[in-house]
Short mmCIF file of C-alpha atoms in Angstrom, two decimals:
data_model
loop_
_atom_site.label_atom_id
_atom_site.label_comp_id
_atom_site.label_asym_id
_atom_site.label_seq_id
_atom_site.Cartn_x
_atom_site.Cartn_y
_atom_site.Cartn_z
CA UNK Q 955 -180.95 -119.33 -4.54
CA UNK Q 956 -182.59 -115.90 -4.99
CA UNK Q 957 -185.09 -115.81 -7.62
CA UNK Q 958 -184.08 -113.49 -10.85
CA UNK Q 959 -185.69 -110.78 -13.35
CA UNK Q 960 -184.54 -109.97 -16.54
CA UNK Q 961 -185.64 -106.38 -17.02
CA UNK Q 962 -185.69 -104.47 -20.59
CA UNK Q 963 -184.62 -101.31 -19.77
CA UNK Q 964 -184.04 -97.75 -21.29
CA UNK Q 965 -182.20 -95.88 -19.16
CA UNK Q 966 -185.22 -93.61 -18.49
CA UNK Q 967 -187.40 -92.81 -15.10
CA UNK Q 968 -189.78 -95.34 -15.61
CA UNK Q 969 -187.59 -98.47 -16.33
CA UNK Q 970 -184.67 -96.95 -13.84
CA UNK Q 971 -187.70 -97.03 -11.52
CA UNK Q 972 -188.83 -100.21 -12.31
CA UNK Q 973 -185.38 -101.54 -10.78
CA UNK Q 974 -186.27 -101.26 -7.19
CA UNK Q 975 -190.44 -101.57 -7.86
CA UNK Q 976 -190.16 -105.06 -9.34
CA UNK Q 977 -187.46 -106.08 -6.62
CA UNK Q 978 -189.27 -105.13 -4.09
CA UNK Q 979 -192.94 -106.89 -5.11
CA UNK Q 980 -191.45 -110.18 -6.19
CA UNK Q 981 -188.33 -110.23 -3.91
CA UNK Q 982 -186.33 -111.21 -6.95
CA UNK Q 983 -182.82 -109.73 -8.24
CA UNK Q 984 -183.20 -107.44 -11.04
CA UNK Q 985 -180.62 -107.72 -14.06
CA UNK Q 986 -180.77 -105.15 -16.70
CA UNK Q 987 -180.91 -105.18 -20.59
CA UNK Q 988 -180.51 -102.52 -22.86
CA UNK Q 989 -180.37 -102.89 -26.41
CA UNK Q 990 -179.07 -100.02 -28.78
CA UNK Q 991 -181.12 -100.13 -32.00
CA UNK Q 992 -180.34 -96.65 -33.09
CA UNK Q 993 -182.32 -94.82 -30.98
CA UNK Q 994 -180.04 -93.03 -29.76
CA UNK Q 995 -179.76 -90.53 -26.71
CA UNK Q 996 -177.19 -91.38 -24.28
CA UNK Q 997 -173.79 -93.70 -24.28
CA UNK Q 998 -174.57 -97.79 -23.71
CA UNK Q 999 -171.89 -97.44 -20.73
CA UNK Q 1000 -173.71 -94.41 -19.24
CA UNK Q 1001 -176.79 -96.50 -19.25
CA UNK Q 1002 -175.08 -99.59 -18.04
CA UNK Q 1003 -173.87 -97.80 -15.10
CA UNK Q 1004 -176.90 -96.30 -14.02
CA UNK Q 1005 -178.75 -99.20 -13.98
CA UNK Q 1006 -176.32 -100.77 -11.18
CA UNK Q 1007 -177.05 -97.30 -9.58
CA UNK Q 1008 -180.55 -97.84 -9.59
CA UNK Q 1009 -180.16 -101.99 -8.39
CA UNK Q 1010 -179.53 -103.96 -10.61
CA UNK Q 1011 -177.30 -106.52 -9.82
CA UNK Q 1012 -176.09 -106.77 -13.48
CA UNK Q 1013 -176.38 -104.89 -16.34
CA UNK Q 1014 -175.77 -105.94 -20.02
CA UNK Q 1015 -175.94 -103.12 -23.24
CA UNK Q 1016 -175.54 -104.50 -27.12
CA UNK Q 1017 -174.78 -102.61 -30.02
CA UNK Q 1018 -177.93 -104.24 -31.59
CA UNK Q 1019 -177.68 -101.29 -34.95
CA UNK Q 1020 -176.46 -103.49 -37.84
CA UNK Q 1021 -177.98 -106.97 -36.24
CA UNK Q 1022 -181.16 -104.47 -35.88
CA UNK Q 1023 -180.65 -103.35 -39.96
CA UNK Q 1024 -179.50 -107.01 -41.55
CA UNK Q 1025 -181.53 -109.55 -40.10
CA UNK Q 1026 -185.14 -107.18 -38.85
CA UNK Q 1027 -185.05 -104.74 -41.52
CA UNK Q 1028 -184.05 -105.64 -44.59
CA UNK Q 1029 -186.78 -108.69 -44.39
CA UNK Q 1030 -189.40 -105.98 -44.03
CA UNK Q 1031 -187.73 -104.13 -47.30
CA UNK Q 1032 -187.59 -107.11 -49.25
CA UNK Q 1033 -191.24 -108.03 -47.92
CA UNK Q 1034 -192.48 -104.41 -48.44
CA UNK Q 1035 -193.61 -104.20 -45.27
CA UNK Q 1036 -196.14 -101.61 -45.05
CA UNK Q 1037 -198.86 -102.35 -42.53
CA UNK Q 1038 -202.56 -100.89 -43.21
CA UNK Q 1039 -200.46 -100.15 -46.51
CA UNK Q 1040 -198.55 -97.29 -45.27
CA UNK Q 1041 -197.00 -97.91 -41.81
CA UNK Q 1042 -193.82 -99.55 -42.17
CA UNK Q 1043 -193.38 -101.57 -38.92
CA UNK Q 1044 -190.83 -99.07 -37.14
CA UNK Q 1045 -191.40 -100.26 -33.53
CA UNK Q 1046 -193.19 -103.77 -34.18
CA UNK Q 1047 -189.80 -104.86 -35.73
CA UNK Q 1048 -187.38 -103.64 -32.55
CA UNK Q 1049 -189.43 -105.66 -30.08
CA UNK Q 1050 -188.58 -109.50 -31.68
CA UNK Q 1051 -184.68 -108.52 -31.60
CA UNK Q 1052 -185.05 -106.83 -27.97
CA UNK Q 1053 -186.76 -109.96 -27.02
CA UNK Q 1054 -183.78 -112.44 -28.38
CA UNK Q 1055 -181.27 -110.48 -26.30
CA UNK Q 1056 -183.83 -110.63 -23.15
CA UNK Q 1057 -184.42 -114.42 -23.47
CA UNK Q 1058 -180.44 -115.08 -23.83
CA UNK Q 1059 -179.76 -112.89 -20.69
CA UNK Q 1060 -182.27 -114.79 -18.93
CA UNK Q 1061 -181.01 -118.03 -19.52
CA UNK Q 1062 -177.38 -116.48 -18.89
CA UNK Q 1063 -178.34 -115.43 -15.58
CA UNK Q 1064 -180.79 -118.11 -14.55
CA UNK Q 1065 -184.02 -115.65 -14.50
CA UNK Q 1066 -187.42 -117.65 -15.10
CA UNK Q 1067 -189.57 -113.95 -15.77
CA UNK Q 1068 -189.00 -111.55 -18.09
CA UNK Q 1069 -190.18 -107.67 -17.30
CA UNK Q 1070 -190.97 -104.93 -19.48
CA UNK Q 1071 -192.32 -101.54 -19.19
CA UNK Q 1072 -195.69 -101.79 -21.50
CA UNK Q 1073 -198.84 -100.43 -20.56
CA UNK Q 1074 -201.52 -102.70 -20.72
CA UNK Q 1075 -203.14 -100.83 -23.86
CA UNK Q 1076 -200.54 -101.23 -26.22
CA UNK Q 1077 -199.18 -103.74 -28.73
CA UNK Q 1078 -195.83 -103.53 -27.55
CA UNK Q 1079 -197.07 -105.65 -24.43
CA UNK Q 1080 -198.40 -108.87 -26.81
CA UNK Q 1081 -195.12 -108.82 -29.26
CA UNK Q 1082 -192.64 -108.69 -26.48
CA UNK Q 1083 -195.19 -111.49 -24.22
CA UNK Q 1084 -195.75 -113.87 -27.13
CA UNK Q 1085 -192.29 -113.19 -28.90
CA UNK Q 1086 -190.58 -114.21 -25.40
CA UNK Q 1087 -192.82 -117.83 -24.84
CA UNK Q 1088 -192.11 -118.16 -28.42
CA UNK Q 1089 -188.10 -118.56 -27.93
CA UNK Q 1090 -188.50 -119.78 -24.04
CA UNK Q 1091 -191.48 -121.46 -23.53
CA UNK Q 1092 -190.84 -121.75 -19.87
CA UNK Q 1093 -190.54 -117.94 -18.83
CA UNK Q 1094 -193.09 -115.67 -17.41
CA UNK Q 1095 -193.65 -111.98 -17.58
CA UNK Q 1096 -194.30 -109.40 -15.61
CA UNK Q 1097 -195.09 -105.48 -16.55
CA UNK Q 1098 -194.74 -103.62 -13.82
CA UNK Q 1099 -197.02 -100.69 -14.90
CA UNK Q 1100 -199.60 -102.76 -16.23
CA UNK Q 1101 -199.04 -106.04 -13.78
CA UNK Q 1102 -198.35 -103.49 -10.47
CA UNK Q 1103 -199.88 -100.02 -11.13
CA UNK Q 1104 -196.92 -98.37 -11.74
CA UNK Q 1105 -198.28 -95.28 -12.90
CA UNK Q 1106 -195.96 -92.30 -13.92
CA UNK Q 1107 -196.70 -90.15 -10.47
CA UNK Q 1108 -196.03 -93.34 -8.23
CA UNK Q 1109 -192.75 -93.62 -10.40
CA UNK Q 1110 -191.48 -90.17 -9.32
CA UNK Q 1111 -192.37 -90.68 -6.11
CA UNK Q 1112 -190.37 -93.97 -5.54
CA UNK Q 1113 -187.18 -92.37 -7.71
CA UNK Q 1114 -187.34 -89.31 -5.01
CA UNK Q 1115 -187.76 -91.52 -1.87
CA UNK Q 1116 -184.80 -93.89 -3.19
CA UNK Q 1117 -182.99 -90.96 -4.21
CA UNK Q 1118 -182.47 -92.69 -7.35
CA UNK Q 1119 -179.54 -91.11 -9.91
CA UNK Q 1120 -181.77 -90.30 -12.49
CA UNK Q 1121 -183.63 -86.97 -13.67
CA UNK Q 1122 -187.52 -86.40 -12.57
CA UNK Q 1123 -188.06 -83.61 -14.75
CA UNK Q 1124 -191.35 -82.93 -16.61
CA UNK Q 1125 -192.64 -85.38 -18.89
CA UNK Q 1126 -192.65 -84.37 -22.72
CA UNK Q 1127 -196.80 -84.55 -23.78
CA UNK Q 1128 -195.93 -87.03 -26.48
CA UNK Q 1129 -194.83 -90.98 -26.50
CA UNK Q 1130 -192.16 -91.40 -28.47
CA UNK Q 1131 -190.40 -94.76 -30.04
CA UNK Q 1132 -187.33 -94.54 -32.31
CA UNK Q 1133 -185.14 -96.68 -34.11
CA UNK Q 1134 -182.82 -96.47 -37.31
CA UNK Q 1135 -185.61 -97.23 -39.32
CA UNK Q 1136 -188.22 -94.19 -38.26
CA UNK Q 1137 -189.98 -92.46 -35.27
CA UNK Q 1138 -193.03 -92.73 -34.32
CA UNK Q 1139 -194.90 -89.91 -31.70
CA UNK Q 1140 -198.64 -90.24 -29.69
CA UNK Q 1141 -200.60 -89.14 -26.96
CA UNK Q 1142 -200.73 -85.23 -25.97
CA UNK Q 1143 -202.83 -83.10 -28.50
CA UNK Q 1144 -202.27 -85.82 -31.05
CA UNK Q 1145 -205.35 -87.92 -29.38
CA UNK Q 1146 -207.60 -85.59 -31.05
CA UNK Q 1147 -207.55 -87.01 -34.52
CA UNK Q 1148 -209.26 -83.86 -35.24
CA UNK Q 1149 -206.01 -81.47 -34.78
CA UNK Q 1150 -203.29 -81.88 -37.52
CA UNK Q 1151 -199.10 -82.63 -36.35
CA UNK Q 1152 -197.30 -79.18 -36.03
CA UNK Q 1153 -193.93 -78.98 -36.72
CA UNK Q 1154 -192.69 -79.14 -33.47
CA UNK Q 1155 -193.20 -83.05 -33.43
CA UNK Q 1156 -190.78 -83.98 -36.11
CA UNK Q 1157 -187.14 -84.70 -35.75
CA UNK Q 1158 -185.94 -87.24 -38.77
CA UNK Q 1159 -187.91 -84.90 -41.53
CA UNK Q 1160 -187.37 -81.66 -42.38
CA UNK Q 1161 -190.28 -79.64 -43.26
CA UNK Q 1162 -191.46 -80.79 -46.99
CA UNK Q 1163 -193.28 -77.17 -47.90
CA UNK Q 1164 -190.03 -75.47 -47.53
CA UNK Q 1165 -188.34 -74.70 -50.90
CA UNK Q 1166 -185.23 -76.48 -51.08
CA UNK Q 1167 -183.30 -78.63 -54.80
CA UNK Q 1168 -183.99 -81.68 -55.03
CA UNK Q 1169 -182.14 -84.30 -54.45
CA UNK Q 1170 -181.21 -87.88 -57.01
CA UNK Q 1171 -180.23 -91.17 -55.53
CA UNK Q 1172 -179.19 -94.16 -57.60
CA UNK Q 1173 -180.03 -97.38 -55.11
CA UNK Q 1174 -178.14 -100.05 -56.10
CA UNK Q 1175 -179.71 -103.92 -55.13
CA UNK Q 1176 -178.12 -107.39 -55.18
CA UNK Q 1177 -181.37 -109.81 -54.66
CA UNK Q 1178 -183.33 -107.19 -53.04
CA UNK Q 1179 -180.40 -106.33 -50.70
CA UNK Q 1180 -179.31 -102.58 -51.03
CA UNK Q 1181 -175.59 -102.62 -51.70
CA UNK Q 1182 -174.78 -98.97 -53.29
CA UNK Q 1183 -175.85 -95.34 -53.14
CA UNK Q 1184 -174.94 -93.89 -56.07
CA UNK Q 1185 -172.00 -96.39 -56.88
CA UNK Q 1186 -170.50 -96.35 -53.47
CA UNK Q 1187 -170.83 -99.67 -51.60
CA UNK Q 1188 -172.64 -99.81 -48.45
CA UNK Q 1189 -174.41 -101.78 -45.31
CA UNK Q 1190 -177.52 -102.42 -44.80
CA UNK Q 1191 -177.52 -100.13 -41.23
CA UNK Q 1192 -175.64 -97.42 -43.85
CA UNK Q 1193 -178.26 -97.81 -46.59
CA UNK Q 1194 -180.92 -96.90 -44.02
CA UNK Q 1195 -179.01 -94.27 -42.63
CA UNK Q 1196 -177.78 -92.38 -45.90
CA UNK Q 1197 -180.85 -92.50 -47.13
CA UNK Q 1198 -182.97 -91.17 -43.86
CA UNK Q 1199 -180.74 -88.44 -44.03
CA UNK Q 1200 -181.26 -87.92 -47.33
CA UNK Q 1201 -185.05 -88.16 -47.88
CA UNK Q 1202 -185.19 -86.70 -44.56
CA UNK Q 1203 -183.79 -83.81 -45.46
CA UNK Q 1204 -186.75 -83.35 -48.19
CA UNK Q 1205 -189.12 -84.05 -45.81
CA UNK Q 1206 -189.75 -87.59 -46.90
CA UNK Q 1207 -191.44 -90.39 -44.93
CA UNK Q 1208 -194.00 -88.47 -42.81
CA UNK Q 1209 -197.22 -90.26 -42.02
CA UNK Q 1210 -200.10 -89.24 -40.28
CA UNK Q 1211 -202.62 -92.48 -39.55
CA UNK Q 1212 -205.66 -94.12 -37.64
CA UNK Q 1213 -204.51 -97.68 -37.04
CA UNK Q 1214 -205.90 -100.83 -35.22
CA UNK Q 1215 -204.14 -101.93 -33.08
CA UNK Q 1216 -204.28 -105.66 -31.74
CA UNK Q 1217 -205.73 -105.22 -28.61
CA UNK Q 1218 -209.16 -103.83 -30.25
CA UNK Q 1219 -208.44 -100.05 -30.39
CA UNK Q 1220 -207.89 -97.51 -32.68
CA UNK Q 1221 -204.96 -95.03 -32.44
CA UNK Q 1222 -203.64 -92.36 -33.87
CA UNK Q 1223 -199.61 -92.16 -34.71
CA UNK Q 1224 -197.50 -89.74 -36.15
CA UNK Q 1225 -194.60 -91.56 -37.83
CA UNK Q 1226 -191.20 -90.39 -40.03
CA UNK Q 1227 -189.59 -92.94 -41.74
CA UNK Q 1228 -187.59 -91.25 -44.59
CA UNK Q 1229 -185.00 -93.83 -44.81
CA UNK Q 1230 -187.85 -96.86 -44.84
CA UNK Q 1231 -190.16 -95.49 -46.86
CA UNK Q 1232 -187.39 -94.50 -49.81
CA UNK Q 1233 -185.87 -98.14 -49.33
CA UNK Q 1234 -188.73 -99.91 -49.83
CA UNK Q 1235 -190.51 -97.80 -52.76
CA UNK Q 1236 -187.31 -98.54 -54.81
CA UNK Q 1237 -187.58 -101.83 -53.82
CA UNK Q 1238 -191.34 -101.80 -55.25
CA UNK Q 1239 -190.20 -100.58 -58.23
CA UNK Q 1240 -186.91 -102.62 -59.33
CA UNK Q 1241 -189.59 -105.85 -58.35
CA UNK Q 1242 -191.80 -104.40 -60.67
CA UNK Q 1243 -188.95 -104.78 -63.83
CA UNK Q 1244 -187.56 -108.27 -62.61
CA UNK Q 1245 -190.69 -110.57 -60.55
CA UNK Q 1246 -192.48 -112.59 -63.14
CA UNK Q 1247 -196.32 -111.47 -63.29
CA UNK Q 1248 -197.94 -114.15 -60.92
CA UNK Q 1249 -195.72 -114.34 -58.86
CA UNK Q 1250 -195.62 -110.54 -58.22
CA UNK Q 1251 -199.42 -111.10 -57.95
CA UNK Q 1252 -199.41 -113.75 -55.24
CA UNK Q 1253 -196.44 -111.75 -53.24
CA UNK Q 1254 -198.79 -108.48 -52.75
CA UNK Q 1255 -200.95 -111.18 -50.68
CA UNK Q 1256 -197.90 -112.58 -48.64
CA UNK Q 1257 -196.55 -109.04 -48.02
CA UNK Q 1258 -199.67 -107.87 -46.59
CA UNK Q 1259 -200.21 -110.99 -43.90
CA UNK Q 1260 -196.67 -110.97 -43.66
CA UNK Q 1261 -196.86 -107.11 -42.18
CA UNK Q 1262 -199.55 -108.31 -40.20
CA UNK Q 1263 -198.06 -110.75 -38.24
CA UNK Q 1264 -195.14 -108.63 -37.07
CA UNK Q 1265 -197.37 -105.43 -36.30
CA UNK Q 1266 -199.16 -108.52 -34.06
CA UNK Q 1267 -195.88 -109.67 -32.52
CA UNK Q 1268 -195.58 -112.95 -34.33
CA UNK Q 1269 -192.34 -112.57 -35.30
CA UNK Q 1270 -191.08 -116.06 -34.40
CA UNK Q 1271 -194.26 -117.77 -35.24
CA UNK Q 1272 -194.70 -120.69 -37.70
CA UNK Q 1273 -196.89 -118.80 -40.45
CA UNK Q 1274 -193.86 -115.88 -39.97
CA UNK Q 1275 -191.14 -118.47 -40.91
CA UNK Q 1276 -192.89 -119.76 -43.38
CA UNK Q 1277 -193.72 -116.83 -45.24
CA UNK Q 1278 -189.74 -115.51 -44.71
CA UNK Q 1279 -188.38 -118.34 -47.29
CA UNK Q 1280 -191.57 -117.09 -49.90
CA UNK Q 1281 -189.84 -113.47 -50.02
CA UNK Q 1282 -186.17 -115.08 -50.06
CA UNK Q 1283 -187.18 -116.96 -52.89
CA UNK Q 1284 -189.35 -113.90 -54.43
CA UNK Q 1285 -186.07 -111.87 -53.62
CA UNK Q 1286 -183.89 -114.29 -56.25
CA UNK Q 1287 -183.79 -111.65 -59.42
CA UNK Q 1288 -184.35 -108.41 -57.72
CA UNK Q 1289 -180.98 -107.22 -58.65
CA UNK Q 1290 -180.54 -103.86 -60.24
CA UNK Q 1291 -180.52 -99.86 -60.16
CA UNK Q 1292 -183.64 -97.70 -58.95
CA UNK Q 1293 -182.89 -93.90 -59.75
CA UNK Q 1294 -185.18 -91.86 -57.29
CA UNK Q 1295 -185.82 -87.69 -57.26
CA UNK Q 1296 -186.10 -86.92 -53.05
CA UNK Q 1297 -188.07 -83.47 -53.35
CA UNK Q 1298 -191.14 -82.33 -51.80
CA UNK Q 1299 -191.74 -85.09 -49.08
CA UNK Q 1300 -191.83 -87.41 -52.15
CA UNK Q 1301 -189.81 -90.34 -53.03
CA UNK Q 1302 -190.21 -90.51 -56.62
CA UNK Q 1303 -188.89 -93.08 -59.10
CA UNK Q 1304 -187.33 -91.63 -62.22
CA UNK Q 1305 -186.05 -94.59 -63.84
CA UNK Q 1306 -184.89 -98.34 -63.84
CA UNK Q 1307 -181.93 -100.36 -65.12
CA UNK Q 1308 -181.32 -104.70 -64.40
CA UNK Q 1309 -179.27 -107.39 -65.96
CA UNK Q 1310 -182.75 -109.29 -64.71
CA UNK Q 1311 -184.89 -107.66 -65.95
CA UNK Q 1312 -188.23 -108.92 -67.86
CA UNK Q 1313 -188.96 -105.88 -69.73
CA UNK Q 1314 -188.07 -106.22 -73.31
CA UNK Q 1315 -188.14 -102.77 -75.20
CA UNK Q 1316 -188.51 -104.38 -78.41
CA UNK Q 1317 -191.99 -106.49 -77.30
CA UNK Q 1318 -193.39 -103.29 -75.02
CA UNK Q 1319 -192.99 -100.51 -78.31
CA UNK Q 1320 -195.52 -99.42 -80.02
CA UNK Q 1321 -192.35 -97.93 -83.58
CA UNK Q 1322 -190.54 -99.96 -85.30
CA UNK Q 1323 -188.85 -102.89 -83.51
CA UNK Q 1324 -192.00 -104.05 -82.38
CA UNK Q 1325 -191.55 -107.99 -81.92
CA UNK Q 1326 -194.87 -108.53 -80.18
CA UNK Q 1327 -197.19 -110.94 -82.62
CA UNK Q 1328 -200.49 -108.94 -82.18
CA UNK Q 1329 -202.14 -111.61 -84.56
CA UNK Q 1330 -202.17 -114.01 -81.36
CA UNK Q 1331 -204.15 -111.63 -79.41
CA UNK Q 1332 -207.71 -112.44 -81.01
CA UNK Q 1333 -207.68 -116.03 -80.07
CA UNK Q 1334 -206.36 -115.53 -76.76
CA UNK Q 1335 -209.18 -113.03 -76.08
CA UNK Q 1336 -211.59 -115.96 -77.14
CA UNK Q 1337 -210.62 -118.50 -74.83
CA UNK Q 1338 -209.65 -116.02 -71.93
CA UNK Q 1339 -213.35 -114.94 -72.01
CA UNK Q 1340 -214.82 -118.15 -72.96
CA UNK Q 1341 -215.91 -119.10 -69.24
CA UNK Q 1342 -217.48 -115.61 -68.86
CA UNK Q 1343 -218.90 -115.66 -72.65
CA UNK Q 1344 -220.81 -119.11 -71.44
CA UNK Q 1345 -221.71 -117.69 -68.00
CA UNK Q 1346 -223.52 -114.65 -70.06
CA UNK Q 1347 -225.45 -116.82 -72.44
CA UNK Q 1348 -226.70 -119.15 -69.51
CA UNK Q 1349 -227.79 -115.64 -67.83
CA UNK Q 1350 -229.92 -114.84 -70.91
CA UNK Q 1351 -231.76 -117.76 -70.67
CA UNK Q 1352 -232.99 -117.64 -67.33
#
């Protein structure tokens, strides 16, 4: 029986490419997999066909959007997923759902490796590699430009000699990844940390200098779900949506950043992620009216390693899964309304309203009402300091 490859693929030159390349180095039939996340670009059935153009001896597509929104992004809203504190995990959190559609077509198909069309300098590489082992223990991988010098010039070449139905134009001067939940742009003049992002770069934000009225959202949330835009019900995959439109439109969710990645380096991205970043500052906020104190504390901590282990590809890990039923539990009273003023590239919270909340007006005011017993406050200052108080006197001795 002939060997088989399950091949993530795009659509694009370089995966199109990769087809024929990987077939003819291994001697193994290719089968294609292309996974819509909201990306979008050209029809699923377009794609489909062109990869049996191109080789492939099958070719599956998914509509992967609202799997993509329900069950990848909303746990990096409710987990306030910011990595480095700003970048909120727009390509690290495609690759673990593109990896459970690879590892199913694999074992559909009976293919024992698993290609993909990372570079070996890139994180993308390590979270689709571990993320793959992690669900099917007993595939390999191959990366055809990384594994079999592949490089971009080689790839023409071969699509010209095969005569190949797909498009060899120029190459744009940037890398670009983009999902439903943001965009993010490298490479070209961008390397040069030194030179700031024109505007030609952006494509999910409109430019936040121009004068424009602002714009109010009310966000509605059922246990850190969103559920409403300004009363009217929606999905997840609509929340995100709406709302990159929206904040997009203000010029919301640009970010310009240095970042390790995992494999050592540092590199500089370009991101918009209107509808993220809006999302998950409300989120912040309603947490901030209904998550007792410590725990609110300790969840800061679990938010940032969670973040880290899905910018590291350890999506299906252990720690990962662990850490998921924290935030579900964390997520238990974050039910409410977050009003928020899109204006200016800013997301700005302008007020707050929960059946669970812990604010009470009449301990927090400072006029009449005020039910807070300030006549306790001495003697807990005493003992709260008391360790430090000794600690000081012991000092003065020495």
């Amino acid at each position: 029986m002939t060997e088989r490859v399950v091949l993530a693929y795009s659509g694009g030159l370089d995966t199109s490419v990769a087809i024929g390349w990987v077939a003819e180095r291994t001697g193994a039939e290719v089968v294609a997999v292309a996974v819509d996340v909201g990306q979008g670009g050209e029809d699923l059935e377009v794609i489909r066909k062109r990869a049996l153009a191109c080789g492939a001896v099958e070719a599956e597509v998914a509509d992967a959007r609202d799997e993509f929104a329900e069950e990848y992004c909303l746990p990096a809203i409710k987990a306030n997923a910011l990595y480095m504190d700003r970048y909120p995990l727009v390509s690290a959190l495609s690759r673990p759902l593109i990896v459970k559609h690879l590892v199913a077509a694999a074992r559909k198909h009976g293919a024992g490796t698993v290609a993909h069309g990372c570079t070996g300098k890139g994180n993308d590489q390590v979270r689709f590699e571990a993320g793959i082992v992690a669900l099917a223990p007993e595939l390999t991988c191959i990366a055809p430009v990384r594994d079999y010098a592949m490089t971009r010039d080689k790839a023409i070449a071969f699509c010209e000699r095969q005569r190949l139905p797909i498009a060899t134009s120029k190459k744009s001067p940037y890398s670009i990844d983009q999902n439903v939940f943001g965009r993010a742009v490298e490479t070209g003049f961008l390397e040069d940390i030194w030179n700031a992002p024109i505007e030609d770069i952006y494509e999910y934000t409109a430019n936040p200098a121009e004068p424009r009225e602002a714009d109010e959202v009310v966000i509605s949330f059922e246990r850190g779900v969103p559920v409403a835009l300004d009363g009217e019900p929606v999905t997840v995959l609509q929340a995100i949506q709406r709302l990159g439109a929206r904040a997009g439109a203000q010029g919301v969710g640009r970010i310009d950043l240095v970042e390790d990645r995992l494999v050592g380096i540092k590199s500089r991205e370009v991101y918009e992620a209107p509808g993220a970043l809006a999302l998950i500052t409300a989120h912040q906020e309603l947490e901030n009216v209904t998550v007792e104190r410590e725990l609110a504390r300790y969840k800061r901590q679990v938010e940032q390693r969670w973040g880290e282990l899905v910018y590291d590809g350890l999506w299906f890990s252990p720690l990962k899964r662990a850490l998921d039923g924290f935030v579900e539990e964390a997520s238990r009273y974050v039910t409410g309304d977050i009003r928020m003023t899109l204006h200016g590239g800013r997301a700005v919270v302008t007020g707050r309203r929960s059946g669970q909340s812990l604010y009470d007006f009449h301990l927090a005011t400072y006029d009449s009402g005020d039910t807070f017993d300030q006549s306790a406050a001495q003697g807990f200052i005493e003992i709260f300091g008391l360790s430090s108080k000794m600690a000081a006197r012991r000092a003065a001795r020495a």
